[in-house]
Amino acid sequence: MGVCFTGMRKKWKEARRYWLINAAILFSAILVIGGTQEQEVYAENSDPNIFVHGLTGFGYGELGPKLRYWGGTTQNIIGDLTNKGYSSMEAVVSPFGSNWDRAIELYYYIKGGTVDYGAAHAEKHGHERYGRTLPGIYPQWSGENRVHLIGHSQGGQTSRMLDTLLREGSVEEQEYARANGLELPEIFSGSKTWVRSITAIATPHNGTQVASLAKGLLHEVIYGSAFIANSSVVNLTYDFKLDQWGLKQFPGETKKNYLRRVFSSKVWHANEDIVLYDLTTEGAMKLNEQTSLSSDVYYFSFSGNATYKGVFSNNYYPSITVFPLYSIPAAYIGATGGREWRQNDGLVPVISALYPFGQSYKAADGNPTAGMWYVEPTIQGWEHMDFVGQDYTQAPFLKRSVQNFYQNIVVRNRSL
């Protein structure tokens, strides 16, 4: 049998180019991020940092003792920051709820009380008005005791929604309460500047092309989380926190049957009050129109890029460091939409993570200004889950870089 040495040399050159490009991306990330020094602590405010998870997020202990949303299996980001003197707390909201519902849950998770999604909102979307009763992780929250919101992925959108609701309230809920003689929940009354800053990390401010694949990937994303947590899929204990939609686990119901019932629920279809809509470009555009910036609040954004441009095309391809679960969406985004939408972190296009279209912004220049987005340079080589230490293949190598990343955020927050 003959051997085509010309073909072999060509394939070897292509493979070598592929590995060199990805090695360069990883090396650049190490140089740019890994060498960051911890900043000196100086206090101008003592407001706590409230961490808000994104899509499929969970609280510590929900997927077993080995996995944290903020730190994966290699570190405890929130605990480490608190131990260093930066008060930091984890907020837990629905992993699949709409940004409105999640914002309401976030309010009560911080302040405490029975979750009230709003009478007008509940009637409009056909779910229960009230949710769980929560003790509150910072019940003294007020204009005198403000907070810094740090949101990863959808957590950034949710934080923006809450900030706007606190300041502007909801005219729809106010009018509905007056017309029906109802007491208006405090969150809908407005005039509350309770947020000092918002840091949006790898947030799809303008949506993502991959949202159209989300329904098909839903099972894989959940099962992937179980795999990372080293749990059995059948025995997976996962709290969807969609009680308002009737998706509670019944007494005696097996975990497997519960998951099957959740996945087959009509809530995922033709419903704008759910995450699968909010992450589309259309849903994100509506959110951008509903949210605003305050001259009293600082807004920061971070983006990552874990793709490289094809040699003979305008497509972008996932680097070898991308977690396998996100290679397919990374490649899909890299080949979809206009050229400016193709660089991505595996789930979110770079252009979407920079700032919400239509809102004021400026590139980072060492002088953050309240009332506009302060856009940090895109971190080359970091994929979506590297930002929270959940890419178990990369987490051990990026552990120090991730620590420095959050250290720098909370140091800056304290100085505001």
Coordinates of C-alpha atoms in Angstrom, one line a residue:
M1 CA 0.0 0.0 0.0
G2 CA 1.5 3.4 -1.0
V3 CA 2.0 6.3 1.4
C4 CA 1.2 9.9 0.3
F5 CA 4.0 11.9 2.0
T6 CA 2.8 15.2 0.6
G7 CA -0.6 14.7 2.2
M8 CA 1.0 13.7 5.5
R9 CA 3.2 16.8 5.5
K10 CA 0.2 19.0 4.8
K11 CA -1.8 17.5 7.7
W12 CA 1.2 17.9 10.0
K13 CA 1.6 21.6 9.1
E14 CA -2.2 22.1 9.8
A15 CA -2.0 20.3 13.1
R16 CA 1.2 22.2 14.1
R17 CA -0.4 25.5 13.2
Y18 CA -3.5 24.6 15.3
W19 CA -1.5 23.7 18.4
L20 CA 0.8 26.8 18.1
I21 CA -2.2 29.1 17.9
N22 CA -3.8 27.6 21.0
A23 CA -0.5 27.5 22.9
A24 CA -0.1 31.2 22.1
I25 CA -3.5 32.0 23.4
L26 CA -2.9 30.1 26.7
F27 CA 0.5 31.6 27.1
S28 CA -0.9 35.1 26.6
A29 CA -3.5 34.5 29.2
I30 CA -0.8 33.4 31.7
L31 CA 1.3 36.5 30.9
V32 CA -1.5 39.0 31.1
I33 CA -3.5 37.6 34.0
G34 CA -1.2 35.2 35.9
G35 CA 1.3 37.9 36.7
T36 CA -1.2 40.3 38.2
Q37 CA -0.2 41.4 41.7
E38 CA -2.6 41.6 44.6
Q39 CA -3.6 45.2 45.3
E40 CA -3.2 46.9 48.6
V41 CA -6.3 47.2 50.7
Y42 CA -7.6 50.7 51.5
A43 CA -11.1 51.3 52.7
E44 CA -13.5 53.9 51.5
N45 CA -16.6 51.8 51.9
S46 CA -17.3 48.6 53.7
D47 CA -20.3 47.5 51.5
P48 CA -20.4 43.7 51.0
N49 CA -19.9 42.0 47.7
I50 CA -22.9 39.9 46.6
F51 CA -22.1 37.3 44.1
V52 CA -24.9 36.4 41.6
H53 CA -24.6 33.2 39.6
G54 CA -25.6 32.6 36.0
L55 CA -27.5 30.0 34.0
T56 CA -27.6 26.5 35.6
G57 CA -26.1 28.1 38.8
F58 CA -26.4 26.6 42.2
G59 CA -25.6 27.3 45.9
Y60 CA -22.8 25.6 47.8
G61 CA -23.8 22.0 48.8
E62 CA -26.6 21.6 46.2
L63 CA -24.4 19.4 43.9
G64 CA -22.5 17.8 46.6
P65 CA -19.7 19.0 48.9
K66 CA -17.0 18.9 46.2
L67 CA -18.4 21.6 43.9
R68 CA -18.9 25.4 44.3
Y69 CA -20.3 27.6 41.6
W70 CA -17.7 30.2 42.6
G71 CA -14.5 28.2 42.5
G72 CA -15.5 24.7 41.2
T73 CA -13.6 22.0 43.0
T74 CA -10.3 23.8 43.4
Q75 CA -11.1 26.9 45.5
N76 CA -13.6 28.9 47.5
I77 CA -13.6 32.3 45.9
I78 CA -16.1 33.9 48.2
G79 CA -14.8 32.4 51.4
D80 CA -11.2 33.3 50.6
L81 CA -12.2 37.0 49.9
T82 CA -14.1 37.2 53.2
N83 CA -11.1 35.7 55.1
K84 CA -8.9 38.5 53.6
G85 CA -11.2 41.1 55.0
Y86 CA -13.6 41.7 52.0
S87 CA -17.1 40.9 53.1
S88 CA -18.5 38.7 50.4
M89 CA -21.7 36.6 50.2
E90 CA -23.3 34.2 47.8
A91 CA -26.8 34.8 46.4
V92 CA -28.7 31.9 45.1
V93 CA -31.6 32.4 42.6
S94 CA -33.4 30.2 40.0
P95 CA -30.9 28.7 37.5
F96 CA -33.4 28.9 34.7
G97 CA -35.7 31.8 35.7
S98 CA -36.2 35.0 33.7
N99 CA -34.2 38.0 34.7
W100 CA -37.3 39.6 36.2
D101 CA -38.0 36.6 38.4
R102 CA -34.4 36.2 39.3
A103 CA -34.1 39.9 40.1
I104 CA -37.0 39.6 42.5
E105 CA -35.6 36.5 44.1
L106 CA -32.2 38.3 44.4
Y107 CA -33.9 41.2 46.2
Y108 CA -35.5 38.9 48.8
Y109 CA -32.4 36.7 49.1
I110 CA -30.5 39.7 50.2
K111 CA -33.2 41.6 52.2
G112 CA -35.3 38.7 53.4
G113 CA -39.0 38.0 53.2
T114 CA -41.5 36.1 51.0
V115 CA -40.7 36.4 47.3
D116 CA -43.4 38.5 45.6
Y117 CA -43.0 38.4 41.8
G118 CA -45.6 41.1 41.5
A119 CA -49.4 40.6 41.0
A120 CA -49.4 42.1 37.5
H121 CA -46.4 40.1 36.4
A122 CA -47.8 36.9 37.8
E123 CA -51.2 37.4 36.1
K124 CA -49.5 38.4 32.8
H125 CA -47.3 35.3 32.6
G126 CA -49.5 32.7 34.3
H127 CA -47.5 31.7 37.3
E128 CA -47.9 32.0 41.0
R129 CA -47.4 35.4 42.6
Y130 CA -45.5 34.2 45.6
G131 CA -42.4 32.1 46.0
R132 CA -40.2 31.0 48.9
T133 CA -39.7 32.7 52.2
L134 CA -36.0 33.6 52.7
P135 CA -34.2 34.8 55.8
G136 CA -32.0 37.4 54.0
I137 CA -28.2 37.4 54.0
Y138 CA -28.0 41.2 54.5
P139 CA -31.3 42.4 56.0
Q140 CA -29.9 45.8 56.9
W141 CA -29.6 46.5 53.1
S142 CA -30.6 50.1 52.5
G143 CA -29.4 53.4 51.0
E144 CA -27.0 53.7 53.9
N145 CA -25.9 50.1 53.7
R146 CA -25.4 49.5 50.0
V147 CA -24.0 46.5 48.2
H148 CA -21.7 45.7 45.3
L149 CA -23.3 43.1 42.9
I150 CA -20.9 40.8 41.1
G151 CA -22.7 38.7 38.4
H152 CA -21.3 36.0 36.2
S153 CA -23.0 35.4 32.9
Q154 CA -26.8 35.8 33.3
G155 CA -26.0 37.1 36.8
G156 CA -24.9 40.3 35.2
Q157 CA -28.2 40.8 33.5
T158 CA -30.1 39.9 36.7
S159 CA -28.1 42.5 38.6
R160 CA -28.9 45.2 36.1
M161 CA -32.6 44.3 36.3
L162 CA -32.6 44.6 40.1
D163 CA -30.7 47.9 40.1
T164 CA -33.2 49.4 37.7
L165 CA -36.2 48.1 39.7
L166 CA -34.8 49.5 42.9
R167 CA -34.3 52.9 41.4
E168 CA -37.3 53.2 39.1
G169 CA -39.8 50.8 40.5
S170 CA -42.5 49.3 38.3
V171 CA -45.3 51.5 36.9
E172 CA -47.2 48.4 35.8
E173 CA -47.2 47.0 39.3
Q174 CA -48.0 50.4 40.9
E175 CA -51.0 50.8 38.6
Y176 CA -52.2 47.3 39.1
A177 CA -52.0 47.6 42.9
R178 CA -54.0 50.9 42.9
A179 CA -56.6 49.5 40.6
N180 CA -57.1 46.3 42.7
G181 CA -56.7 47.8 46.1
L182 CA -53.5 45.8 46.8
E183 CA -50.5 46.7 48.9
L184 CA -47.5 47.4 46.8
P185 CA -44.3 45.5 47.6
E186 CA -41.4 47.8 48.5
I187 CA -39.3 46.7 45.6
F188 CA -41.7 48.2 43.1
S189 CA -42.0 51.6 44.7
G190 CA -38.7 52.9 43.3
S191 CA -36.4 55.7 44.6
K192 CA -33.8 53.3 46.1
T193 CA -30.2 53.8 45.4
W194 CA -29.1 50.7 47.2
V195 CA -26.4 49.4 44.8
R196 CA -23.0 51.0 44.8
S197 CA -21.5 49.0 41.8
I198 CA -22.3 46.2 39.4
T199 CA -19.5 44.0 37.9
A200 CA -20.7 42.0 35.0
I201 CA -18.5 39.0 34.1
A202 CA -18.9 37.3 30.7
T203 CA -22.4 38.5 30.6
P204 CA -24.5 38.2 27.4
H205 CA -25.7 41.8 27.6
N206 CA -26.8 41.7 24.0
G207 CA -27.7 38.0 23.9
T208 CA -26.0 35.0 22.3
Q209 CA -26.5 33.0 19.1
V210 CA -26.3 29.8 21.1
A211 CA -29.6 30.6 22.9
S212 CA -31.3 29.1 19.9
L213 CA -29.6 25.8 20.7
A214 CA -30.3 26.0 24.4
K215 CA -33.4 23.9 24.3
G216 CA -31.6 21.0 22.7
L217 CA -28.6 21.4 24.9
L218 CA -30.6 21.7 28.1
H219 CA -30.2 18.1 29.1
E220 CA -26.5 18.1 28.2
V221 CA -25.8 21.2 30.3
I222 CA -27.5 19.7 33.4
Y223 CA -25.8 16.4 32.9
G224 CA -22.5 18.1 32.4
S225 CA -22.9 19.9 35.7
A226 CA -23.5 16.5 37.3
F227 CA -20.4 15.1 35.6
I228 CA -18.3 18.0 36.9
A229 CA -19.7 17.4 40.4
N230 CA -18.8 13.7 40.1
S231 CA -22.4 12.8 40.7
S232 CA -24.6 10.2 39.1
V233 CA -27.1 11.7 36.6
V234 CA -30.0 9.6 38.0
N235 CA -29.2 10.5 41.6
L236 CA -28.5 14.2 40.8
T237 CA -30.1 16.5 43.3
Y238 CA -30.8 19.7 41.4
D239 CA -33.1 22.4 42.6
F240 CA -34.5 24.3 39.6
K241 CA -36.2 26.9 41.9
L242 CA -39.1 27.2 39.6
D243 CA -41.8 26.8 42.3
Q244 CA -43.9 29.6 40.7
W245 CA -44.3 27.3 37.7
G246 CA -45.3 24.3 39.8
L247 CA -42.1 22.5 39.2
K248 CA -41.5 21.3 42.8
Q249 CA -40.3 17.8 43.5
F250 CA -43.3 15.9 45.0
P251 CA -42.9 13.9 48.2
G252 CA -41.8 10.5 47.3
E253 CA -41.0 11.5 43.7
T254 CA -37.7 10.0 42.5
K255 CA -35.0 12.4 41.2
K256 CA -35.1 10.8 37.8
N257 CA -38.9 11.3 37.5
Y258 CA -38.6 14.8 38.7
L259 CA -36.0 15.6 36.1
R260 CA -38.1 14.0 33.4
R261 CA -41.1 16.1 34.5
V262 CA -39.1 19.3 34.5
F263 CA -37.6 18.7 31.1
S264 CA -40.9 17.9 29.5
S265 CA -42.7 20.9 31.1
K266 CA -44.4 23.4 28.8
V267 CA -42.7 26.2 30.6
W268 CA -39.7 25.9 28.2
H269 CA -41.8 26.5 25.1
A270 CA -43.3 29.8 23.8
N271 CA -42.7 31.6 27.1
E272 CA -40.9 34.9 27.4
D273 CA -40.7 34.7 31.2
I274 CA -37.9 32.2 31.2
V275 CA -34.1 32.2 30.7
L276 CA -34.2 30.7 27.3
Y277 CA -35.9 33.8 25.9
D278 CA -33.9 36.3 27.9
L279 CA -30.6 35.1 26.5
T280 CA -31.6 35.5 22.9
T281 CA -30.6 38.7 21.0
E282 CA -34.3 39.7 21.0
G283 CA -34.8 39.1 24.7
A284 CA -31.6 40.8 25.6
M285 CA -32.6 43.8 23.5
K286 CA -35.8 44.1 25.5
L287 CA -33.9 43.9 28.7
N288 CA -31.5 46.7 27.5
E289 CA -34.6 48.9 26.8
Q290 CA -36.0 48.2 30.2
T291 CA -32.8 48.9 32.2
S292 CA -30.9 52.1 32.8
L293 CA -27.8 53.5 34.3
S294 CA -27.6 55.7 37.4
S295 CA -25.1 58.5 38.0
D296 CA -24.7 57.1 41.5
V297 CA -23.7 53.6 40.4
Y298 CA -20.5 52.2 38.9
Y299 CA -20.7 49.6 36.2
F300 CA -17.9 47.3 35.2
S301 CA -17.7 44.6 32.5
F302 CA -15.3 41.8 31.7
S303 CA -15.2 39.6 28.6
G304 CA -13.2 36.5 27.6
N305 CA -12.1 35.1 24.2
A306 CA -11.3 31.4 23.8
T307 CA -11.4 31.2 20.1
Y308 CA -9.1 31.9 17.1
K309 CA -9.8 32.9 13.6
G310 CA -9.6 30.3 10.9
V311 CA -6.7 30.6 8.4
F312 CA -8.8 30.3 5.3
S313 CA -12.2 31.6 6.6
N314 CA -13.8 34.2 8.7
N315 CA -15.0 31.6 11.2
Y316 CA -13.6 31.4 14.8
Y317 CA -12.8 28.0 16.3
P318 CA -12.6 26.9 20.0
S319 CA -9.1 26.7 21.4
I320 CA -7.8 23.4 22.9
T321 CA -8.3 24.8 26.4
V322 CA -12.1 25.1 26.0
F323 CA -14.0 22.7 28.2
P324 CA -15.4 19.9 26.0
L325 CA -19.0 20.7 26.9
Y326 CA -18.7 24.2 25.4
S327 CA -16.7 23.3 22.3
I328 CA -19.9 22.8 20.2
P329 CA -21.5 26.1 21.2
A330 CA -18.1 27.9 20.7
A331 CA -17.9 26.6 17.2
Y332 CA -21.5 27.4 16.5
I333 CA -21.1 31.0 17.6
G334 CA -17.9 31.2 15.7
A335 CA -19.7 30.5 12.5
T336 CA -22.9 32.4 13.0
G337 CA -24.0 36.0 12.5
G338 CA -21.8 38.9 11.5
R339 CA -18.0 38.7 11.8
E340 CA -18.0 40.9 14.8
W341 CA -20.2 38.4 16.7
R342 CA -18.0 35.4 16.2
Q343 CA -15.2 35.8 18.7
N344 CA -16.5 34.2 21.9
D345 CA -15.8 32.5 25.3
G346 CA -17.6 29.3 24.5
L347 CA -21.1 30.6 25.3
V348 CA -21.0 34.4 24.9
P349 CA -19.8 36.5 22.0
V350 CA -17.1 39.0 23.0
I351 CA -19.2 41.9 21.5
S352 CA -22.1 40.9 23.7
A353 CA -20.1 40.9 27.0
L354 CA -18.6 44.4 26.5
Y355 CA -21.6 46.6 27.3
P356 CA -25.4 46.7 26.6
F357 CA -26.0 48.3 23.2
G358 CA -27.6 51.7 23.7
Q359 CA -26.0 52.4 27.1
S360 CA -23.0 54.7 27.8
Y361 CA -19.6 53.2 28.1
K362 CA -15.8 53.9 27.9
A363 CA -12.8 51.7 27.6
A364 CA -10.8 51.1 30.8
D365 CA -8.4 54.0 31.4
G366 CA -7.7 53.7 35.1
N367 CA -10.4 56.2 36.0
P368 CA -13.8 54.6 36.5
T369 CA -16.8 56.9 36.1
A370 CA -20.2 56.4 37.7
G371 CA -23.1 56.2 35.3
M372 CA -21.4 54.4 32.4
W373 CA -19.9 51.0 31.7
Y374 CA -16.2 50.7 32.3
V375 CA -15.1 48.1 29.8
E376 CA -12.1 46.1 30.7
P377 CA -9.8 44.6 27.9
T378 CA -11.0 41.2 26.7
I379 CA -9.0 38.5 28.5
Q380 CA -7.5 36.3 25.8
G381 CA -7.6 32.6 26.4
W382 CA -10.3 32.6 29.1
E383 CA -13.5 30.7 28.4
H384 CA -16.8 31.2 30.0
M385 CA -16.3 28.9 33.0
D386 CA -12.7 29.8 33.6
F387 CA -14.0 33.0 35.2
V388 CA -15.5 31.0 38.0
G389 CA -12.9 28.2 38.2
Q390 CA -15.3 25.5 36.9
D391 CA -13.4 24.3 33.9
Y392 CA -11.8 21.4 35.8
T393 CA -9.2 20.9 33.0
Q394 CA -7.9 24.4 33.4
A395 CA -8.8 25.3 37.0
P396 CA -5.6 24.0 38.6
F397 CA -3.5 26.1 36.2
L398 CA -5.6 29.2 36.5
K399 CA -6.2 29.1 40.2
R400 CA -3.9 31.9 41.1
S401 CA -5.0 34.0 38.2
V402 CA -8.7 33.6 39.2
Q403 CA -7.8 34.5 42.8
N404 CA -6.1 37.7 41.6
F405 CA -8.9 38.5 39.3
Y406 CA -11.5 38.7 42.1
Q407 CA -9.0 40.2 44.5
N408 CA -8.6 43.1 42.1
I409 CA -12.4 43.5 41.7
V410 CA -13.2 43.7 45.5
V411 CA -10.2 46.0 46.1
R412 CA -11.6 48.4 43.5
N413 CA -15.1 48.1 44.9
R414 CA -13.9 49.1 48.3
S415 CA -12.3 52.2 46.9
L416 CA -15.5 53.5 45.2

